[in-house]
Coordinates of C-alpha atoms in Angstrom, one line a residue:
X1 CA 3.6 -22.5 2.2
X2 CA 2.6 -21.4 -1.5
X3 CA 5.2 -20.7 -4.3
X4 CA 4.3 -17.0 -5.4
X5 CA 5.7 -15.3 -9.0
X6 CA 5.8 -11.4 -8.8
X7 CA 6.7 -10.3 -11.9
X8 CA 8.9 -7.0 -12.0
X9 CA 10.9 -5.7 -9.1
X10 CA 9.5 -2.4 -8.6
X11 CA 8.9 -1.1 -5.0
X12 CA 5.2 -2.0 -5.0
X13 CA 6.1 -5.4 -6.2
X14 CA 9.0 -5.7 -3.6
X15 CA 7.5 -4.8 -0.8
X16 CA 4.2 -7.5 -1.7
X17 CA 7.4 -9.7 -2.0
X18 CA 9.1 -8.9 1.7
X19 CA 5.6 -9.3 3.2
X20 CA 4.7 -12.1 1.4
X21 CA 8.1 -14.3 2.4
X22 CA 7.4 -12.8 5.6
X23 CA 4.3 -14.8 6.0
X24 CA 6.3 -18.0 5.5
X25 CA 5.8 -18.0 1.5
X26 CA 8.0 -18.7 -1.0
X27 CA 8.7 -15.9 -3.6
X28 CA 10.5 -15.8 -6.5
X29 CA 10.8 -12.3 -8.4
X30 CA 11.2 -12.3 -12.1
X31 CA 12.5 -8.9 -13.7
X32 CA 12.8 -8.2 -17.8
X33 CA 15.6 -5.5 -16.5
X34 CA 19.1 -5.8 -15.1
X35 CA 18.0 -4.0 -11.5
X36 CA 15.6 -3.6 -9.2
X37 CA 13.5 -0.6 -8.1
X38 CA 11.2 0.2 -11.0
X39 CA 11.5 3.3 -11.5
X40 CA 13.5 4.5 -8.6
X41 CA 16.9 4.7 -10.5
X42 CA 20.1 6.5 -10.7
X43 CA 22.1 8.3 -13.0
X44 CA 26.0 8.9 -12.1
X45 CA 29.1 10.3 -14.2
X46 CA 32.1 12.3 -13.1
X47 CA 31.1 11.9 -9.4
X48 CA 27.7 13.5 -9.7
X49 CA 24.8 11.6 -8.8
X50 CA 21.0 11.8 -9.9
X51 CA 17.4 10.1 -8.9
X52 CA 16.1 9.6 -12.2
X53 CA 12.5 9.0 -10.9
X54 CA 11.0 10.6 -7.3
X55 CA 13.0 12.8 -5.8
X56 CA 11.2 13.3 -2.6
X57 CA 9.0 10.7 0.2
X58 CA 5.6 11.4 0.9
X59 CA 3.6 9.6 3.7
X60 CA 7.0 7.8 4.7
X61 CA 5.0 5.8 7.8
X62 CA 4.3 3.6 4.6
X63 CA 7.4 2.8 4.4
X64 CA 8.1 2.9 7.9
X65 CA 5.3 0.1 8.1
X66 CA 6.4 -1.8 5.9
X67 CA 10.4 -2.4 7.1
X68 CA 8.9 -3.3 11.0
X69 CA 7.0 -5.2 9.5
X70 CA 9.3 -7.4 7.5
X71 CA 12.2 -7.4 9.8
X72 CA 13.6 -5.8 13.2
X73 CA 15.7 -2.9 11.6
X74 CA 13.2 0.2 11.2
X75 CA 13.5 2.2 8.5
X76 CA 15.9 4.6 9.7
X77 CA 18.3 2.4 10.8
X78 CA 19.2 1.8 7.0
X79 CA 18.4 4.9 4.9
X80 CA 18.9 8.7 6.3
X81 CA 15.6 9.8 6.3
X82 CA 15.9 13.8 6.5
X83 CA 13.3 16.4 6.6
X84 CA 13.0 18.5 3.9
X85 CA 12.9 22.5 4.8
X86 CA 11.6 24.7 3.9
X87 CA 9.1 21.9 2.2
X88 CA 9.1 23.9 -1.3
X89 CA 9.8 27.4 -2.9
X90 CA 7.7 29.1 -5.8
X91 CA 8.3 31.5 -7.9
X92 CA 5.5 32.6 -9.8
X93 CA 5.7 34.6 -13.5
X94 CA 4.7 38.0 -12.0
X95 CA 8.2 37.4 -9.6
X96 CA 6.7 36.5 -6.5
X97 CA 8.6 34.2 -4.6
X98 CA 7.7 32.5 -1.8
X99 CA 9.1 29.5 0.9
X100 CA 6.8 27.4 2.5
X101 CA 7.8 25.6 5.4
X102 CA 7.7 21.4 6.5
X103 CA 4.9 20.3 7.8
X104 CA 3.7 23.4 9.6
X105 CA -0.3 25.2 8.6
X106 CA 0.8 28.0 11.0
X107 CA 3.9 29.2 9.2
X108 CA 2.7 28.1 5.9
X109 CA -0.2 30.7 6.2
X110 CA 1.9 33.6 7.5
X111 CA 4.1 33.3 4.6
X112 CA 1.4 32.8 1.9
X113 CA 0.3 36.1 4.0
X114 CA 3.5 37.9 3.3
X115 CA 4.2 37.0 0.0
X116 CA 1.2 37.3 -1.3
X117 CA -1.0 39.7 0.5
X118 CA -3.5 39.5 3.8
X119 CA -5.9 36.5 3.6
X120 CA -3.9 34.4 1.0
X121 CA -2.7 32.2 3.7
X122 CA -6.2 32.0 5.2
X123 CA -7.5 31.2 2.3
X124 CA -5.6 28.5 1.6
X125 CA -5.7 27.3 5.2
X126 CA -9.4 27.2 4.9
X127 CA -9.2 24.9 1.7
X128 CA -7.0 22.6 3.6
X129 CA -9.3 22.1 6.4
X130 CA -12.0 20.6 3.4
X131 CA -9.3 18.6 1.9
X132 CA -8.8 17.0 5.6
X133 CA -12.5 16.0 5.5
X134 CA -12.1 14.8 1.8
X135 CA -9.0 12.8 3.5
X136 CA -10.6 11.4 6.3
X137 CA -13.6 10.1 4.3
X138 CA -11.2 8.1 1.7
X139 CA -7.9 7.6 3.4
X140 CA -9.2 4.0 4.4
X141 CA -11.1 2.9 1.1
X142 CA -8.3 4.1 -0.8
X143 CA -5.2 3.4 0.9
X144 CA -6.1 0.7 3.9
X145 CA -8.4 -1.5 2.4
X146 CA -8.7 -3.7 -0.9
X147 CA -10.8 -1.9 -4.0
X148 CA -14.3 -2.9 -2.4
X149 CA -16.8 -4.4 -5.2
X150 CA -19.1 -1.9 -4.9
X151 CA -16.3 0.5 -5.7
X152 CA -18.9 2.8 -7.6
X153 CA -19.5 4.5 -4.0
X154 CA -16.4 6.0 -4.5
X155 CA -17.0 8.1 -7.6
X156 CA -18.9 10.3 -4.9
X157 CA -16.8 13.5 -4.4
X158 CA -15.8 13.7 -0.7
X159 CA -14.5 17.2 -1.4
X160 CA -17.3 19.5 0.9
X161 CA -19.0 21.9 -0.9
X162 CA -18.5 25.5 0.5
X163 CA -21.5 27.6 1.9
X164 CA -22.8 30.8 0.7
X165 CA -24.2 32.8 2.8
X166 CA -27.7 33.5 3.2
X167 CA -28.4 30.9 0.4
X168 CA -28.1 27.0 0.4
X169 CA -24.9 25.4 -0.4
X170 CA -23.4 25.8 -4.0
X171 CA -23.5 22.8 -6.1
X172 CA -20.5 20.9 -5.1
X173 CA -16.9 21.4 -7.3
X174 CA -16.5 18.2 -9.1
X175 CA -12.7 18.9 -10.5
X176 CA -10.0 20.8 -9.2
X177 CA -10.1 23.8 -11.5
X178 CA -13.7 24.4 -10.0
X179 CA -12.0 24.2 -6.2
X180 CA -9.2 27.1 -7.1
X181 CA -11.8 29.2 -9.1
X182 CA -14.4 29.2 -6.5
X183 CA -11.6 29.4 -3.0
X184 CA -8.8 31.0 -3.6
X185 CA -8.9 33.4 -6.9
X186 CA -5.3 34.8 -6.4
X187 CA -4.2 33.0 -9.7
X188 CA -1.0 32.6 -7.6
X189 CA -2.8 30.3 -5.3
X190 CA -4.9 28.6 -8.0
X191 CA -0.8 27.7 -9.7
X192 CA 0.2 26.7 -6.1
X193 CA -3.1 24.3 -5.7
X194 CA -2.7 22.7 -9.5
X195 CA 0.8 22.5 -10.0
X196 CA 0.2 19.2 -6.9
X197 CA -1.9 18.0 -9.7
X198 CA 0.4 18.4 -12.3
X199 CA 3.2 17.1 -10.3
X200 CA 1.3 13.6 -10.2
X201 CA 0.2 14.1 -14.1
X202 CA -3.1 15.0 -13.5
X203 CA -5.1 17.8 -15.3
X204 CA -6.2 19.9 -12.7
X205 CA -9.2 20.7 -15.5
X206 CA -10.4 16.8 -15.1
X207 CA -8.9 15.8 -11.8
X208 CA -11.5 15.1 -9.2
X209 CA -12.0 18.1 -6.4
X210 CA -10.5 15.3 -4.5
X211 CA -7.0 15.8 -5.6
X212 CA -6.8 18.7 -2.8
X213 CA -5.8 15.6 -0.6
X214 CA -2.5 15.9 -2.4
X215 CA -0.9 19.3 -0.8
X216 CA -2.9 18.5 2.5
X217 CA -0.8 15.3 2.6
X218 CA 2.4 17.0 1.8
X219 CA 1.9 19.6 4.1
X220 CA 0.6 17.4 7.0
X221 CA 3.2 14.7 7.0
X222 CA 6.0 16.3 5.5
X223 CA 8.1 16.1 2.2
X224 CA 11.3 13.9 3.0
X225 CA 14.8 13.5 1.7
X226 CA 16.9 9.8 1.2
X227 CA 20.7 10.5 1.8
X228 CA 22.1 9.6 -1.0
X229 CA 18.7 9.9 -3.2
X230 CA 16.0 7.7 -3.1
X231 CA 17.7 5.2 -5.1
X232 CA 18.9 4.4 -1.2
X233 CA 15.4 3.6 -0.4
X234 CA 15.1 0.9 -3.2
X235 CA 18.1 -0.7 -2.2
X236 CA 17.2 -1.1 1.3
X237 CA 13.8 -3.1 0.3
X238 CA 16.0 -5.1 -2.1
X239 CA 18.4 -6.0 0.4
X240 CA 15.0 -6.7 3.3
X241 CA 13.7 -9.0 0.1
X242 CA 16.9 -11.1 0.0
X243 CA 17.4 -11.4 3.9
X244 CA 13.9 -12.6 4.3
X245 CA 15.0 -15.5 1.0
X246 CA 13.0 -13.6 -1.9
X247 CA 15.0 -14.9 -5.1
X248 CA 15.7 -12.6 -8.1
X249 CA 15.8 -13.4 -11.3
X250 CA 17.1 -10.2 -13.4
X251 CA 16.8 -10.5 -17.5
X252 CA 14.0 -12.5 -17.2
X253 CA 11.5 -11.2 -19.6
X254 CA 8.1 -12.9 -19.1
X255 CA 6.1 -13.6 -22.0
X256 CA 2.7 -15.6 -20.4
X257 CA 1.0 -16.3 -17.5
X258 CA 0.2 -20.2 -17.2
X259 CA -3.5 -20.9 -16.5
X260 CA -4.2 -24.4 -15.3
X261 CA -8.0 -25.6 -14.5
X262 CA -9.0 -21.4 -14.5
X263 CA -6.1 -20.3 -12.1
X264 CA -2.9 -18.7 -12.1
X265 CA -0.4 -21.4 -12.3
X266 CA 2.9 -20.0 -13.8
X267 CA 5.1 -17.7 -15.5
X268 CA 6.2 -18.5 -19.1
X269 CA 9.1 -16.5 -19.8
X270 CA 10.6 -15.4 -22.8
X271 CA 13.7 -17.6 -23.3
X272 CA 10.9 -20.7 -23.5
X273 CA 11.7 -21.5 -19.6
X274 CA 8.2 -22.2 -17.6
X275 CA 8.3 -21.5 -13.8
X276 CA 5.2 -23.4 -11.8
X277 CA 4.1 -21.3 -8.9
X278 CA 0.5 -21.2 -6.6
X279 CA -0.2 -17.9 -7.2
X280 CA 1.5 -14.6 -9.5
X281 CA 2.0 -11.2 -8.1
X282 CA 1.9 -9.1 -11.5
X283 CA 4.0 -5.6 -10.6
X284 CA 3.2 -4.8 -14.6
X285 CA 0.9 -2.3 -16.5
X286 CA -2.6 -2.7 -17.4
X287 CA -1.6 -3.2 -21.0
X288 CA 1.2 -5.5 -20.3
X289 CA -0.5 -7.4 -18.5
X290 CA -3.7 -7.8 -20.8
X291 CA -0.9 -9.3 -23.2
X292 CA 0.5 -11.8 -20.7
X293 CA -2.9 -13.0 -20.1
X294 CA -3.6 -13.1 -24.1
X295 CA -6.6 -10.1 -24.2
X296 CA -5.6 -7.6 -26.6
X297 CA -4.3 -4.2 -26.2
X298 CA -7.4 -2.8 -26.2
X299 CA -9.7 -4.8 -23.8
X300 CA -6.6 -4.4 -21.0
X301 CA -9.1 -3.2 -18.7
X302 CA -11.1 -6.8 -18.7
X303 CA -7.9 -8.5 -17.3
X304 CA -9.0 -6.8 -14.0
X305 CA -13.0 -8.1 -14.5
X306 CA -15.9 -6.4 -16.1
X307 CA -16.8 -5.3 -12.3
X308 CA -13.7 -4.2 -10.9
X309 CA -12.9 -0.8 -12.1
X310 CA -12.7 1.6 -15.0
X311 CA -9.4 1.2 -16.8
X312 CA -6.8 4.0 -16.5
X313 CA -6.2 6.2 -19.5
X314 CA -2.8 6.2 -21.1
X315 CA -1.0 8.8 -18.5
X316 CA 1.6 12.1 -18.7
X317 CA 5.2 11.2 -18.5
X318 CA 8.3 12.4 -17.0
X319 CA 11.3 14.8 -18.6
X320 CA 14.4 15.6 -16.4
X321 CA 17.3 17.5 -17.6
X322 CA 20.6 16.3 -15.2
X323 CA 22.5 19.3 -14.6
X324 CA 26.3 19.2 -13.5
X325 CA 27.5 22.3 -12.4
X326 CA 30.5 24.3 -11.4
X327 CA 30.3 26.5 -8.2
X328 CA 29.4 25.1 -4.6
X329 CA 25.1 25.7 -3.7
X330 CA 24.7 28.6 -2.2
X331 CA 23.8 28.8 1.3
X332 CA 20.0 28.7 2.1
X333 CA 19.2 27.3 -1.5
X334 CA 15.6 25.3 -1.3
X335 CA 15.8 21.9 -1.8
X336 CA 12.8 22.2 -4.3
X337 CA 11.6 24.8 -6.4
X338 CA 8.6 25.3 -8.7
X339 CA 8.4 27.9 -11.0
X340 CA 5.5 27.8 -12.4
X341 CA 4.4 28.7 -16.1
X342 CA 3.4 31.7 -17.4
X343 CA 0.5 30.6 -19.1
X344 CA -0.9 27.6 -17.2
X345 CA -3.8 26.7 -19.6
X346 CA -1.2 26.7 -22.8
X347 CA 0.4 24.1 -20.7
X348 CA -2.2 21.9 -19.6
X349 CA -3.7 22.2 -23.4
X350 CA -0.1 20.9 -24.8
X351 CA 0.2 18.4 -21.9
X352 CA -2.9 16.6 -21.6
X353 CA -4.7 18.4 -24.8
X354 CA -2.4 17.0 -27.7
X355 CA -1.3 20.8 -28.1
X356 CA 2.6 19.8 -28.3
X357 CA 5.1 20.7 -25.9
X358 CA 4.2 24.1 -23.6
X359 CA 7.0 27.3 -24.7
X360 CA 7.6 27.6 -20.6
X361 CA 6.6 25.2 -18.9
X362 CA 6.2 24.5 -15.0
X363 CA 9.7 22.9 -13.9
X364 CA 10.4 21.5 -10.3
X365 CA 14.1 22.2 -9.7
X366 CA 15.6 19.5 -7.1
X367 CA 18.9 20.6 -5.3
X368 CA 19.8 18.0 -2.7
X369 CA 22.3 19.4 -0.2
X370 CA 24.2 16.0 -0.4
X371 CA 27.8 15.1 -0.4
X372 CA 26.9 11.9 -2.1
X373 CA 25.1 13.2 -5.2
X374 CA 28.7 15.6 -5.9
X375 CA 32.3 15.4 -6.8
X376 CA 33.0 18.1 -3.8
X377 CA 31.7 21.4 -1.9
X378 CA 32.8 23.4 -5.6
X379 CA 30.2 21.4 -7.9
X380 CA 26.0 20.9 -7.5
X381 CA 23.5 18.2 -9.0
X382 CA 20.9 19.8 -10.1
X383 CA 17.3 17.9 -11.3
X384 CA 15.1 19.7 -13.4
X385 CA 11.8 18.0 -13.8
X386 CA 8.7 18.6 -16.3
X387 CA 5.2 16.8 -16.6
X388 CA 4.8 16.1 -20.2
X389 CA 2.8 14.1 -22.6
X390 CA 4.2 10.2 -22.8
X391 CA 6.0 8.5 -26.0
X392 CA 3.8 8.1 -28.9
X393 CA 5.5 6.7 -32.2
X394 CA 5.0 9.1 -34.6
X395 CA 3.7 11.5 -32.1
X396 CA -0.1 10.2 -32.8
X397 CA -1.5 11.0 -29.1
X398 CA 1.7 12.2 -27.7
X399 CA 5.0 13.2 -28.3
X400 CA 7.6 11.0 -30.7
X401 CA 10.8 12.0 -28.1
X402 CA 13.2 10.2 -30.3
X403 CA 12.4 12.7 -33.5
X404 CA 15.5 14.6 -34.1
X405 CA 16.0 17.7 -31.8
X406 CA 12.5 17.5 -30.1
X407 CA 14.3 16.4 -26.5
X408 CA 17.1 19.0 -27.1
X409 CA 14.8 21.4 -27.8
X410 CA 12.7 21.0 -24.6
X411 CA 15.3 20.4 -22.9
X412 CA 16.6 24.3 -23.6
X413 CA 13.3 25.6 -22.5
X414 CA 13.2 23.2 -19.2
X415 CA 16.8 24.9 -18.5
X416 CA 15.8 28.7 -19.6
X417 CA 12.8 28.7 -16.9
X418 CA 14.8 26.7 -14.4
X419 CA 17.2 29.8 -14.4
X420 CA 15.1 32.3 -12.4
X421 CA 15.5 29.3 -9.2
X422 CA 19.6 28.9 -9.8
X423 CA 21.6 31.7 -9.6
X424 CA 23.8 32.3 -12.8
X425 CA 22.6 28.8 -14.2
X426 CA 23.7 29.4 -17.9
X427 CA 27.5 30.1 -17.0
X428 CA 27.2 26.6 -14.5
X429 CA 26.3 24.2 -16.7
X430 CA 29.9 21.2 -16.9
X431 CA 26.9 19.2 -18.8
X432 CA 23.2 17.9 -18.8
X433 CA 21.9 14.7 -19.8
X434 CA 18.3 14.6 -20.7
X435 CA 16.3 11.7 -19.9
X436 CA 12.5 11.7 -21.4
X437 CA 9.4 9.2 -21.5
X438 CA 11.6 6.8 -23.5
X439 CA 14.1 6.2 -21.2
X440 CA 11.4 5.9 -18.3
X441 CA 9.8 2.9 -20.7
X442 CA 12.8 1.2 -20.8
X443 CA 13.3 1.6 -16.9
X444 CA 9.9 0.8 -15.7
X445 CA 8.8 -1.1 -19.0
X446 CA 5.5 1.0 -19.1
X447 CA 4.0 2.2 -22.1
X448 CA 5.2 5.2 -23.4
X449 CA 6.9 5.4 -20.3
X450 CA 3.8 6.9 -18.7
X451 CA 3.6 6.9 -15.0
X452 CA 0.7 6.4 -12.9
X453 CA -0.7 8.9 -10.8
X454 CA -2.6 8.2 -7.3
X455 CA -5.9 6.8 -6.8
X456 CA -8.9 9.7 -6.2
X457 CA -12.3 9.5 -5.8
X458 CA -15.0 11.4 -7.2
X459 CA -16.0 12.0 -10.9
X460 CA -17.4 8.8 -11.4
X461 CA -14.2 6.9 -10.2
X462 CA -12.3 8.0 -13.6
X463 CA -9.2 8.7 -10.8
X464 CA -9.3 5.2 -9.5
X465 CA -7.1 2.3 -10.2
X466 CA -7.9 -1.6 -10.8
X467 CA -8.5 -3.8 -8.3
X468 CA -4.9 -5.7 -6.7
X469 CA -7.7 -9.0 -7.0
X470 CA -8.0 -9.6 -10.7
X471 CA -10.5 -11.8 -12.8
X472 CA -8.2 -14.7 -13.1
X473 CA -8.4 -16.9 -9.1
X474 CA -4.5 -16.5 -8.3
X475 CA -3.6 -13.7 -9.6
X476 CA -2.8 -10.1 -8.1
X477 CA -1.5 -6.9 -8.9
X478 CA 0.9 -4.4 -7.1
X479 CA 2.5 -1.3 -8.1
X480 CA 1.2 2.0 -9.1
X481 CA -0.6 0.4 -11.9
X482 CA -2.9 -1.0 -9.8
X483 CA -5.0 -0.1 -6.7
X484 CA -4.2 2.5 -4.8
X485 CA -2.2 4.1 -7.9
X486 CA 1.0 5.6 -7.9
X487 CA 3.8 7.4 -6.1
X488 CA 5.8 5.9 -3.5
X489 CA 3.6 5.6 -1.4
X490 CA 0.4 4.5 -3.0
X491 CA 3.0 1.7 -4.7
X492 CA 4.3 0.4 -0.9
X493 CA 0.3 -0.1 0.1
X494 CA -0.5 -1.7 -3.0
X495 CA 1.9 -4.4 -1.8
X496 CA 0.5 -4.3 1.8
X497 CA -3.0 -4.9 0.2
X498 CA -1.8 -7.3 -1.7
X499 CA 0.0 -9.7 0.8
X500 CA -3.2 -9.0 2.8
X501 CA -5.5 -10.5 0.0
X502 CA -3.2 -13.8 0.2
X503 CA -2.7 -14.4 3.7
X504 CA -5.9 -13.3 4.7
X505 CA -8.3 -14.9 1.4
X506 CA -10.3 -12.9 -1.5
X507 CA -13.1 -11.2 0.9
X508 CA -10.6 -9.9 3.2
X509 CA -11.5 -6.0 3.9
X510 CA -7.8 -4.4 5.0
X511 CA -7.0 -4.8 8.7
X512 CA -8.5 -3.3 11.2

């Protein structure tokens, strides 16, 4: 039995934890914050209730997974897992408006068809079928297996290229931009196919052709709901951490990791206290954890070894406006709607171009049909949420969200486009509370309160994440910082990988 330090108590960090006691370890979590659940929070006042970070489950057999595997009570025996329908609604600038339903490629085509004219919805059927092969070529590497060391292979695009006919294939699309320009044309379709991209803060410009795999997963497993929020879900691992004897430590700010003879042996913490362990679990960012192990800022990527991976860039962050509001939801309201911007490539330019914050930008309106997230059947919790550029002090390379009026400002905007999805919104409004990159710093500890999108192949690997087996023998990484990336998840198999690496040794290849 080995004495393992994980350092933060996100859910990619927990659920290394839970499989890690599972395997007869003992683990001790040490968190700088007062809770658990990264970035999975809630916000609550006046009996309305809020998820502050995802508001919806992807891929939930991860999670499923992970509680059989750490205890006898399946997942939905402790959260109500509900399925999302219709999946999403969009409303595009020139008024379309469109539902797609859960999990479904037949319906989703015939109402792509309808809204937006005759062959819409094949054409987007026919990009999904690519992204499937895309999938199957990299769901193992990416999401089943440990970062292999010759993780180079993986900067091949697995995205097909399409035929022309009469002539040889096209040169293959190496980012997503080039997939909606040369499949789907209807600029409506091209906003449906980026604003995926967007959703997990990449640039659809720069995103590998790869990053179709993210509506194919949506659409093929299914966007699902947490009663409650998913807050619900981060409690449930917490609670699977404790029963299997995982301690927590919370306001434990750790300031170095001890190194004895080469290998992790410890956790220094910031109160002076040194904790001894056999191996660390670091649930941290790149940069955060370049200063525990006493590399600069700048050479965070070497933490991870020279042969490992690229490092990530500094990402996009997150802006929510919490709405309260007066007057019940009104029957057959979509859980989630986009409406997308009017003028995409102003967005992306302000976004992920140092342009400053877009006039309109694309906002994903969240409206749980939930009990638990109102005072009563007369008042709604609305989430509006925006992909913007993370907090830069001073605004060099970002956007400074503590300068006066800049998050007020925004937030108007966020609330003027969200108005074409919510009936009469203006006149609803009890109150908002705006929560922007800073707050999701202070949350998650990140920089600039950036969060991590998924790992992608293609394009060189620039979409991949660092390795969960760093430079230093004894120490791992879990979370969406590391290998496979982020979202919920990408975080939960980071910590499968992880415990796998451990129980299993260092050339372990994911199971079989």
């Amino acid at each position: 039995m080995a004495r393992i330090a994980v350092i933060g108590a996100g859910t990619g960090a927990m659920a290394a934890a839970a499989r890690l006691a599972v395997a007869g370890h003992r683990v001790a979590v040490w968190e700088r914050g007062e809770t658990y659940g990264g970035s999975l929070r809630r916000f609550e006042r006046a009996g309305f209730g809020f998820d502050t970070g995802p508001g919806l489950l992807h891929l939930p057999a991860v999670q499923r997974d992970l509680f059989v595997k750490t205890g006898r009570e399946p997942l939905e025996k402790l959260v109500d897992l509900v399925q999302v329908d219709p999946a999403s609604r969009h409303v595009f600038p020139d008024g379309t408006d469109v539902a797609l339903p859960n999990a479904s490629r037949a319906g989703v085509t015939e109402a792509l068809d309808r809204a937006l004219g005759a062959g819409a919805g094949e054409r987007w059927s026919a990009l999904l079928v690519r992204a499937r092969e895309a999938w199957d070529r990299t769901r193992r590497p990416l999401l089943e297996e440990p970062l292999w060391p010759d993780w180079q292979v993986l900067g091949r695009e697995p995205y097909p290229a399409v035929g022309r006919k009469g002539l040889l294939k096209r040169r293959p699309a190496r980012t997503l931009a080039e997939v909606a320009a040369l499949e789907l044309k209807d600029p409506r379709l091209v906003a449906l196919l980026e604003s995926h991209a967007l959703a997990y803060g990449f640039d659809p410009r720069t995103a590998p052709a790869s990053a179709t795999v993210l509506p194919y997963m949506e659409q093929t497993f299914g966007s699902w709901y947490v009663g409650g929020g998913l807050r619900a879900l981060a409690t449930a691992l917490y609670e699977r951490c404790l029963a299997r004897k995982v301690e927590f430590t919370f306001g434990a700010e750790v300031r170095r990791l001890v190194v004895k003879d080469g290998r992790a042996a410890g956790l220094e913490l910031a109160d002076g206290r040194v904790t001894d362990a056999d191996m660390v679990v670091a649930g941290v960012d790149p940069w955060t954890l370049a200063g525990l192990t006493g590399d600069s800022p700048g050479a965070a990527g070497r933490v991870r070894g020279a042969d490992d991976v690229l490092p990530p860039a500094a990402p996009s962050g997150r802006f929510s406006v919490l709405l309260a509001l007066h007057g019940a939801r009104e029957a057959g309201a979509a859980h989630r709607t986009v409406v997308h911007a009017a003028d995409r490539e102003a967005e992306l330019t302000g976004v992920f171009g140092g342009g400053g914050l877009p006039q309109a930008p694309t906002v994903t309106v969240l409206r749980p049909d939930d009990p638990a997230q109102r005072p009563d059947a007369d008042h709604e919790a609305v989430t509006l949420t925006v992909t913007v550029p993370a907090h830069a002090e001073g605004g060099a390379g970002g956007v400074d969200w503590t300068a006066d009026g800049v998050a007020e400002a925004f937030a108007d905007r966020v609330v003027a486009a969200a108005a074409t999805a919510v009936p009469d919104l203006g006149k609803r409004v009890l109150w908002r509370e705006i929560r922007t990159p800073v707050d999701t710093a202070a949350d998650t500890g990140a920089r600039g309160g950036g969060v991590p999108g998924p790992a992608l192949a293609g394009l060189d690997g620039q979409a991949l994440r660092p390795a969960n087996r760093t430079r230093i023998p004894g120490l791992y990484t879990a979370g969406g910082w590391s290998h496979p990336g982020g979202g919920l998840a990408h975080a939960g198999m980071s910590g499968a990988l992880v415990a796998g690496l451990v129980v299993n040794g260092d050339d372990w290849r994911g199971s079989q």
